[in-house]
Amino acid sequence: MIADMTAGPSPALDVVIVNWNGGALLRACLASLAAAEGTLGDSLSLQVVVVDNASRDGSLENLPRLRHGPKVIANPDNQGFGRACNAGAARGRAPAILFLNPDARVTAESLSGAYAALMADPGTGIVGAQLRDEAGTVQRSCARRPTARALIGQALLLDRARLVPSHFMTEWDHAEDRAVDQVMGAFLMIRRSLFTALGGFDERFFVYYEDVDLCARARDAGFVVRHLAGIAVRHEGQGTTRAAKAHRLACFLESQIRYAAKHHGRATALALMATAFGAQVPLRLAQALARRSVPEAGEVLRGAGLLARALPGLMRAIGPR
C-alpha cells in the first residue's frame, strides 16, 4: 500500500478510482488530479484511493504522488467494479465521494464546481459532469431509468426503430443542467451520508448497471440526481475494458439480467435471459459477420459461452418460481 499522510486539512472529497490494467490511463488520470490539487490548494482537499483489481500490466508502478495518497488497495483477483468501489470508499471519511474512471481527466474547476453543486442543495444526492472525448465532442452520458418494457425492447433493438426509448438520452445534447434518472459512473459524485445509507454499490453487479442501480435507489430515497453541463471532464470511454470484448459482453448481459430481476421481477429477468441468447447474441454475431470480422465474431461467441457458464448463478439470483 502507498500512503501519504502529509499534514494538512482533512480531505473534503474522497476520490475512488477502480483500475484493471489501466496502465498509462491510470497514471494520466492521477496526474490530472495532482495538477488540480496544486491549483486548489487548501480550498478543496482531496484523498485519492486506487483500488486495483489484479492488473498484470504494471499499473501500480511509478504512480504520481498527491498530498493524501494515492492510497492503494491491491486486490489479489478481479473483484468487480462495485465491490472495489465500496472498498475504496471505506478508506475515507470525507463528506463527498467521487467515483472516477481511470480513463477520465479532471481539472481543478471540474472538481470544485461539482463539489459546490453537490453540497449547495441538501436535496441533491448525486451529480455527474459533461463528459467529452479527446476531440471535445460531448458524450451522451445521462440515461433513463430502465422499465421492464424498455429493457426487453432495447434487447430486441426496438429502440433503433423508436418503438421504445433508448437507454442513453441520445436525443438530448446535454447542454444544460437538469435532473436526470442516471449519470454515468465514469464521473459520479455522491454524498457520503447517502452512499452509506444506501449500503454502497450492490456488489452483485460485477460490472455494468451498478451505477444505474445506485442512481435508481438514490432517487427512490428522495434525492435528486443532477447532470452538470458546466462541469467538463475528458473521458476516453471503455479505456480499461476495450481489449476484453468477450468478457465485457458477458458481464453486460449478466448485469442487465440481474438488474431486471432486482427491479422488475423474475418474469422480466427470464425474458431478458431468453433475448440474450435468442436475439442479442445472434444479432451481434450477424453484425460481426456482415463486417467480415472473424475475430469479432469469435469474441461474441466466447462472450455467449461465458454467459452460459454463469447461468446457474443467475438462476439462483433470479430466485424460485
Short mmCIF file of C-alpha atoms in Angstrom, two decimals:
data_model
loop_
_atom_site.label_atom_id
_atom_site.label_comp_id
_atom_site.label_asym_id
_atom_site.label_seq_id
_atom_site.Cartn_x
_atom_site.Cartn_y
_atom_site.Cartn_z
CA MET A 1 0.00 0.00 0.00
CA ILE A 2 1.14 3.51 -0.78
CA ALA A 3 0.07 6.12 1.73
CA ASP A 4 0.92 9.79 2.14
CA MET A 5 -0.32 11.33 5.36
CA THR A 6 1.22 14.78 4.85
CA ALA A 7 -0.21 17.23 7.33
CA GLY A 8 -2.97 19.46 6.06
CA PRO A 9 -6.72 19.95 6.23
CA SER A 10 -8.89 16.86 6.41
CA PRO A 11 -9.98 15.81 2.93
CA ALA A 12 -13.32 17.22 1.81
CA LEU A 13 -13.52 14.87 -1.17
CA ASP A 14 -12.54 11.21 -1.43
CA VAL A 15 -11.71 10.18 -5.00
CA VAL A 16 -12.01 6.44 -5.68
CA ILE A 17 -10.51 5.00 -8.86
CA VAL A 18 -11.01 1.34 -9.73
CA ASN A 19 -8.32 0.09 -12.07
CA TRP A 20 -7.90 -3.05 -14.14
CA ASN A 21 -4.90 -2.99 -16.45
CA GLY A 22 -5.32 0.75 -16.89
CA GLY A 23 -1.58 1.42 -17.03
CA ALA A 24 -0.90 4.73 -18.73
CA LEU A 25 -4.54 5.78 -18.41
CA LEU A 26 -4.37 5.50 -14.62
CA ARG A 27 -1.16 7.49 -14.43
CA ALA A 28 -2.61 10.23 -16.65
CA CYS A 29 -5.75 10.35 -14.50
CA LEU A 30 -3.68 10.68 -11.32
CA ALA A 31 -1.51 13.33 -12.97
CA SER A 32 -4.65 15.36 -13.72
CA LEU A 33 -5.68 15.04 -10.07
CA ALA A 34 -2.24 16.12 -8.90
CA ALA A 35 -2.37 19.18 -11.16
CA ALA A 36 -5.85 20.01 -9.93
CA GLU A 37 -4.73 19.61 -6.33
CA GLY A 38 -1.89 22.06 -6.93
CA THR A 39 -4.36 24.66 -8.18
CA LEU A 40 -6.97 24.02 -5.49
CA GLY A 41 -4.55 24.31 -2.58
CA ASP A 42 -6.48 24.09 0.68
CA SER A 43 -9.79 25.19 -0.85
CA LEU A 44 -10.76 21.58 -1.60
CA SER A 45 -8.54 18.93 -0.06
CA LEU A 46 -8.55 15.54 -1.78
CA GLN A 47 -7.81 11.99 -0.74
CA VAL A 48 -7.29 9.57 -3.63
CA VAL A 49 -7.70 5.82 -3.32
CA VAL A 50 -6.79 3.47 -6.17
CA VAL A 51 -8.33 0.00 -6.00
CA ASP A 52 -6.51 -2.30 -8.38
CA ASN A 53 -8.28 -5.47 -9.50
CA ALA A 54 -5.24 -7.69 -10.05
CA SER A 55 -3.74 -5.82 -13.00
CA ARG A 56 -0.95 -7.55 -14.86
CA ASP A 57 0.41 -4.58 -16.79
CA GLY A 58 2.44 -2.87 -14.07
CA SER A 59 -0.35 -0.37 -13.45
CA LEU A 60 0.81 0.41 -9.92
CA GLU A 61 4.35 1.33 -10.88
CA ASN A 62 5.51 4.96 -10.82
CA LEU A 63 2.19 6.46 -9.77
CA PRO A 64 2.06 10.27 -9.47
CA ARG A 65 2.04 11.47 -5.88
CA LEU A 66 -0.64 13.54 -4.20
CA ARG A 67 -0.92 15.21 -0.81
CA HIS A 68 -3.15 12.44 0.51
CA GLY A 69 -2.16 9.39 -1.48
CA PRO A 70 -2.76 7.74 -3.65
CA LYS A 71 -3.62 5.06 -1.17
CA VAL A 72 -3.58 1.75 -2.99
CA ILE A 73 -5.64 -1.38 -2.41
CA ALA A 74 -4.11 -4.19 -4.47
CA ASN A 75 -6.68 -6.96 -4.79
CA PRO A 76 -5.33 -10.47 -5.41
CA ASP A 77 -8.03 -11.04 -8.03
CA ASN A 78 -10.57 -9.10 -10.06
CA GLN A 79 -13.34 -8.42 -7.56
CA GLY A 80 -15.53 -6.36 -9.86
CA PHE A 81 -16.30 -2.67 -10.06
CA GLY A 82 -18.97 -2.24 -7.37
CA ARG A 83 -17.15 -4.23 -4.73
CA ALA A 84 -13.89 -2.41 -5.44
CA CYS A 85 -15.67 0.97 -5.24
CA ASN A 86 -17.11 0.06 -1.86
CA ALA A 87 -13.68 -0.96 -0.57
CA GLY A 88 -12.16 2.30 -1.77
CA ALA A 89 -14.94 4.41 -0.28
CA ALA A 90 -14.48 2.67 3.09
CA ARG A 91 -10.94 4.04 3.28
CA GLY A 92 -12.16 7.63 3.55
CA ARG A 93 -14.34 9.84 5.72
CA ALA A 94 -14.86 12.90 3.50
CA PRO A 95 -18.43 14.21 3.18
CA ALA A 96 -18.42 13.52 -0.58
CA ILE A 97 -17.06 10.68 -2.72
CA LEU A 98 -16.13 10.91 -6.38
CA PHE A 99 -16.05 7.64 -8.30
CA LEU A 100 -13.76 8.31 -11.23
CA ASN A 101 -12.75 6.05 -14.10
CA PRO A 102 -9.03 5.83 -14.89
CA ASP A 103 -9.75 6.93 -18.46
CA ALA A 104 -11.06 10.30 -17.20
CA ARG A 105 -9.14 13.56 -16.80
CA VAL A 106 -10.25 16.23 -14.35
CA THR A 107 -9.37 19.85 -13.62
CA ALA A 108 -9.50 21.97 -10.50
CA GLU A 109 -12.61 23.67 -11.93
CA SER A 110 -14.44 20.40 -12.57
CA LEU A 111 -13.73 19.10 -9.06
CA SER A 112 -14.57 22.30 -7.19
CA GLY A 113 -17.61 23.03 -9.37
CA ALA A 114 -19.10 19.57 -8.95
CA TYR A 115 -18.43 19.58 -5.21
CA ALA A 116 -20.03 23.01 -4.77
CA ALA A 117 -23.11 21.96 -6.74
CA LEU A 118 -23.50 18.76 -4.74
CA MET A 119 -23.14 20.36 -1.33
CA ALA A 120 -25.16 23.53 -2.08
CA ASP A 121 -28.52 21.76 -2.14
CA PRO A 122 -29.27 19.15 0.55
CA GLY A 123 -31.81 17.58 -1.80
CA THR A 124 -29.14 16.77 -4.37
CA GLY A 125 -27.61 13.36 -3.74
CA ILE A 126 -25.56 12.68 -6.88
CA VAL A 127 -24.00 14.85 -9.58
CA GLY A 128 -22.34 13.99 -12.87
CA ALA A 129 -20.31 16.00 -15.35
CA GLN A 130 -20.45 16.74 -19.05
CA LEU A 131 -18.14 14.08 -20.48
CA ARG A 132 -16.17 14.96 -23.60
CA ASP A 133 -13.90 12.87 -25.80
CA GLU A 134 -10.43 13.88 -26.96
CA ALA A 135 -11.89 15.93 -29.82
CA GLY A 136 -14.14 17.83 -27.42
CA THR A 137 -17.35 16.12 -28.57
CA VAL A 138 -19.94 15.82 -25.82
CA GLN A 139 -20.73 12.21 -24.97
CA ARG A 140 -24.32 11.24 -24.25
CA SER A 141 -23.76 10.05 -20.69
CA CYS A 142 -27.14 10.51 -18.96
CA ALA A 143 -29.67 7.72 -19.07
CA ARG A 144 -33.27 6.87 -18.37
CA ARG A 145 -34.29 4.54 -15.59
CA PRO A 146 -34.94 1.24 -17.38
CA THR A 147 -38.50 -0.02 -17.37
CA ALA A 148 -39.27 -3.69 -17.99
CA ARG A 149 -40.67 -2.86 -21.43
CA ALA A 150 -37.64 -0.75 -22.34
CA LEU A 151 -35.14 -3.42 -21.26
CA ILE A 152 -36.76 -6.08 -23.41
CA GLY A 153 -37.35 -3.70 -26.32
CA GLN A 154 -33.74 -2.48 -26.29
CA ALA A 155 -32.53 -6.09 -26.23
CA LEU A 156 -34.55 -6.63 -29.42
CA LEU A 157 -33.15 -3.40 -30.92
CA LEU A 158 -36.62 -1.84 -30.98
CA ASP A 159 -35.10 1.40 -29.72
CA ARG A 160 -33.45 1.82 -33.11
CA ALA A 161 -36.90 1.87 -34.66
CA ARG A 162 -38.03 4.26 -31.90
CA LEU A 163 -40.61 1.76 -30.67
CA VAL A 164 -39.10 2.00 -27.19
CA PRO A 165 -36.86 4.78 -25.82
CA SER A 166 -33.09 4.28 -25.91
CA HIS A 167 -31.28 3.78 -22.62
CA PHE A 168 -28.96 6.77 -23.02
CA MET A 169 -30.55 10.14 -23.72
CA THR A 170 -29.06 10.39 -27.20
CA GLU A 171 -31.71 12.87 -28.39
CA TRP A 172 -30.57 15.47 -25.82
CA ASP A 173 -27.38 17.48 -26.32
CA HIS A 174 -26.53 17.52 -22.57
CA ALA A 175 -26.02 21.28 -22.86
CA GLU A 176 -27.95 22.40 -19.77
CA ASP A 177 -28.06 21.48 -16.10
CA ARG A 178 -31.02 19.29 -15.24
CA ALA A 179 -32.23 16.47 -13.03
CA VAL A 180 -31.91 13.08 -14.73
CA ASP A 181 -32.55 9.47 -13.85
CA GLN A 182 -28.90 8.41 -14.05
CA VAL A 183 -25.41 9.81 -14.60
CA MET A 184 -22.58 7.58 -15.77
CA GLY A 185 -20.24 6.05 -13.20
CA ALA A 186 -17.20 7.41 -15.07
CA PHE A 187 -17.63 10.61 -13.02
CA LEU A 188 -20.19 10.14 -10.25
CA MET A 189 -20.01 12.28 -7.11
CA ILE A 190 -22.26 11.36 -4.20
CA ARG A 191 -22.83 12.48 -0.64
CA ARG A 192 -21.14 10.02 1.73
CA SER A 193 -24.17 10.06 4.02
CA LEU A 194 -26.38 8.93 1.14
CA PHE A 195 -23.87 6.35 -0.08
CA THR A 196 -23.72 4.90 3.43
CA ALA A 197 -27.50 4.91 3.84
CA LEU A 198 -27.89 3.05 0.53
CA GLY A 199 -25.31 0.45 1.51
CA GLY A 200 -23.00 1.50 -1.32
CA PHE A 201 -22.94 -0.19 -4.70
CA ASP A 202 -24.76 -3.51 -4.98
CA GLU A 203 -21.87 -5.94 -5.26
CA ARG A 204 -23.97 -8.49 -7.15
CA PHE A 205 -23.25 -6.40 -10.26
CA PHE A 206 -19.70 -7.35 -11.25
CA VAL A 207 -19.52 -4.51 -13.76
CA TYR A 208 -22.23 -2.54 -15.62
CA TYR A 209 -25.62 -1.48 -14.22
CA GLU A 210 -24.20 -0.84 -10.75
CA ASP A 211 -24.40 2.91 -11.43
CA VAL A 212 -27.91 2.53 -12.90
CA ASP A 213 -28.98 0.72 -9.73
CA LEU A 214 -27.31 3.23 -7.37
CA CYS A 215 -28.97 6.22 -9.06
CA ALA A 216 -32.35 4.48 -9.03
CA ARG A 217 -32.07 3.80 -5.30
CA ALA A 218 -30.94 7.38 -4.62
CA ARG A 219 -34.00 8.73 -6.43
CA ASP A 220 -36.25 6.29 -4.57
CA ALA A 221 -34.79 7.69 -1.34
CA GLY A 222 -35.96 11.15 -2.38
CA PHE A 223 -32.70 12.62 -3.67
CA VAL A 224 -32.06 14.37 -6.97
CA VAL A 225 -29.54 13.07 -9.49
CA ARG A 226 -28.23 16.04 -11.47
CA HIS A 227 -26.26 16.48 -14.69
CA LEU A 228 -23.92 19.49 -14.57
CA ALA A 229 -23.42 20.82 -18.09
CA GLY A 230 -20.93 23.45 -16.95
CA ILE A 231 -18.55 20.86 -15.49
CA ALA A 232 -16.44 19.43 -18.30
CA VAL A 233 -14.42 16.22 -17.89
CA ARG A 234 -12.44 14.45 -20.57
CA HIS A 235 -13.40 10.80 -20.89
CA GLU A 236 -11.92 8.30 -23.29
CA GLY A 237 -14.60 5.61 -22.85
CA GLN A 238 -14.11 1.85 -22.33
CA GLY A 239 -10.49 2.62 -21.63
CA THR A 240 -9.76 -0.41 -19.47
CA THR A 241 -12.26 -2.91 -20.92
CA ARG A 242 -11.83 -2.35 -24.65
CA ALA A 243 -9.42 -5.27 -25.03
CA ALA A 244 -11.70 -7.73 -23.21
CA LYS A 245 -14.67 -7.78 -25.57
CA ALA A 246 -15.96 -11.27 -24.74
CA HIS A 247 -15.75 -10.63 -21.01
CA ARG A 248 -17.38 -7.22 -21.44
CA LEU A 249 -20.31 -8.67 -23.40
CA ALA A 250 -20.92 -11.44 -20.86
CA CYS A 251 -20.75 -9.01 -17.94
CA PHE A 252 -23.09 -6.55 -19.64
CA LEU A 253 -25.74 -9.18 -20.38
CA GLU A 254 -25.45 -10.75 -16.93
CA SER A 255 -25.75 -7.41 -15.15
CA GLN A 256 -28.73 -6.47 -17.31
CA ILE A 257 -30.48 -9.67 -16.24
CA ARG A 258 -29.58 -9.09 -12.59
CA TYR A 259 -30.94 -5.55 -12.75
CA ALA A 260 -34.17 -6.79 -14.28
CA ALA A 261 -34.54 -9.41 -11.54
CA LYS A 262 -33.93 -6.87 -8.78
CA HIS A 263 -36.16 -4.07 -10.07
CA HIS A 264 -38.76 -5.81 -12.26
CA GLY A 265 -39.04 -9.38 -11.08
CA ARG A 266 -38.40 -12.91 -12.28
CA ALA A 267 -40.51 -12.81 -15.43
CA THR A 268 -38.65 -9.83 -16.88
CA ALA A 269 -35.29 -11.36 -15.97
CA LEU A 270 -36.20 -14.65 -17.68
CA ALA A 271 -37.39 -12.75 -20.73
CA LEU A 272 -34.08 -10.89 -20.91
CA MET A 273 -32.20 -14.16 -20.50
CA ALA A 274 -34.11 -15.54 -23.47
CA THR A 275 -33.42 -12.44 -25.58
CA ALA A 276 -29.72 -12.59 -24.67
CA PHE A 277 -29.32 -15.98 -26.35
CA GLY A 278 -32.18 -15.69 -28.84
CA ALA A 279 -31.65 -12.13 -30.04
CA GLN A 280 -28.73 -10.14 -28.67
CA VAL A 281 -26.00 -12.72 -29.31
CA PRO A 282 -27.30 -13.69 -32.79
CA LEU A 283 -27.69 -10.03 -33.78
CA ARG A 284 -24.18 -9.16 -32.61
CA LEU A 285 -22.82 -12.21 -34.42
CA ALA A 286 -24.62 -11.23 -37.61
CA GLN A 287 -23.24 -7.69 -37.37
CA ALA A 288 -19.70 -9.03 -36.94
CA LEU A 289 -20.05 -11.35 -39.90
CA ALA A 290 -21.54 -8.56 -42.02
CA ARG A 291 -18.38 -6.59 -41.29
CA ARG A 292 -16.39 -9.72 -42.20
CA SER A 293 -14.71 -9.57 -38.82
CA VAL A 294 -13.96 -13.15 -37.83
CA PRO A 295 -12.13 -12.08 -34.62
CA GLU A 296 -15.15 -10.03 -33.54
CA ALA A 297 -17.47 -12.96 -34.25
CA GLY A 298 -15.23 -15.13 -32.14
CA GLU A 299 -15.43 -12.66 -29.25
CA VAL A 300 -19.23 -12.70 -29.45
CA LEU A 301 -19.28 -16.50 -29.29
CA ARG A 302 -16.84 -16.53 -26.39
CA GLY A 303 -18.97 -13.95 -24.59
CA ALA A 304 -22.04 -16.16 -25.09
CA GLY A 305 -20.09 -19.08 -23.66
CA LEU A 306 -19.12 -17.06 -20.58
CA LEU A 307 -22.73 -16.06 -20.06
CA ALA A 308 -23.86 -19.69 -20.43
CA ARG A 309 -21.42 -20.72 -17.70
CA ALA A 310 -22.87 -18.01 -15.43
CA LEU A 311 -26.45 -19.29 -15.86
CA PRO A 312 -26.57 -21.44 -12.69
CA GLY A 313 -25.67 -18.44 -10.55
CA LEU A 314 -28.08 -16.24 -12.46
CA MET A 315 -30.92 -18.68 -11.93
CA ARG A 316 -30.22 -18.68 -8.21
CA ALA A 317 -30.17 -14.86 -8.23
CA ILE A 318 -33.49 -14.68 -10.02
CA GLY A 319 -35.00 -16.81 -7.31
CA PRO A 320 -37.55 -19.63 -7.12
CA ARG A 321 -40.66 -19.81 -9.21
#
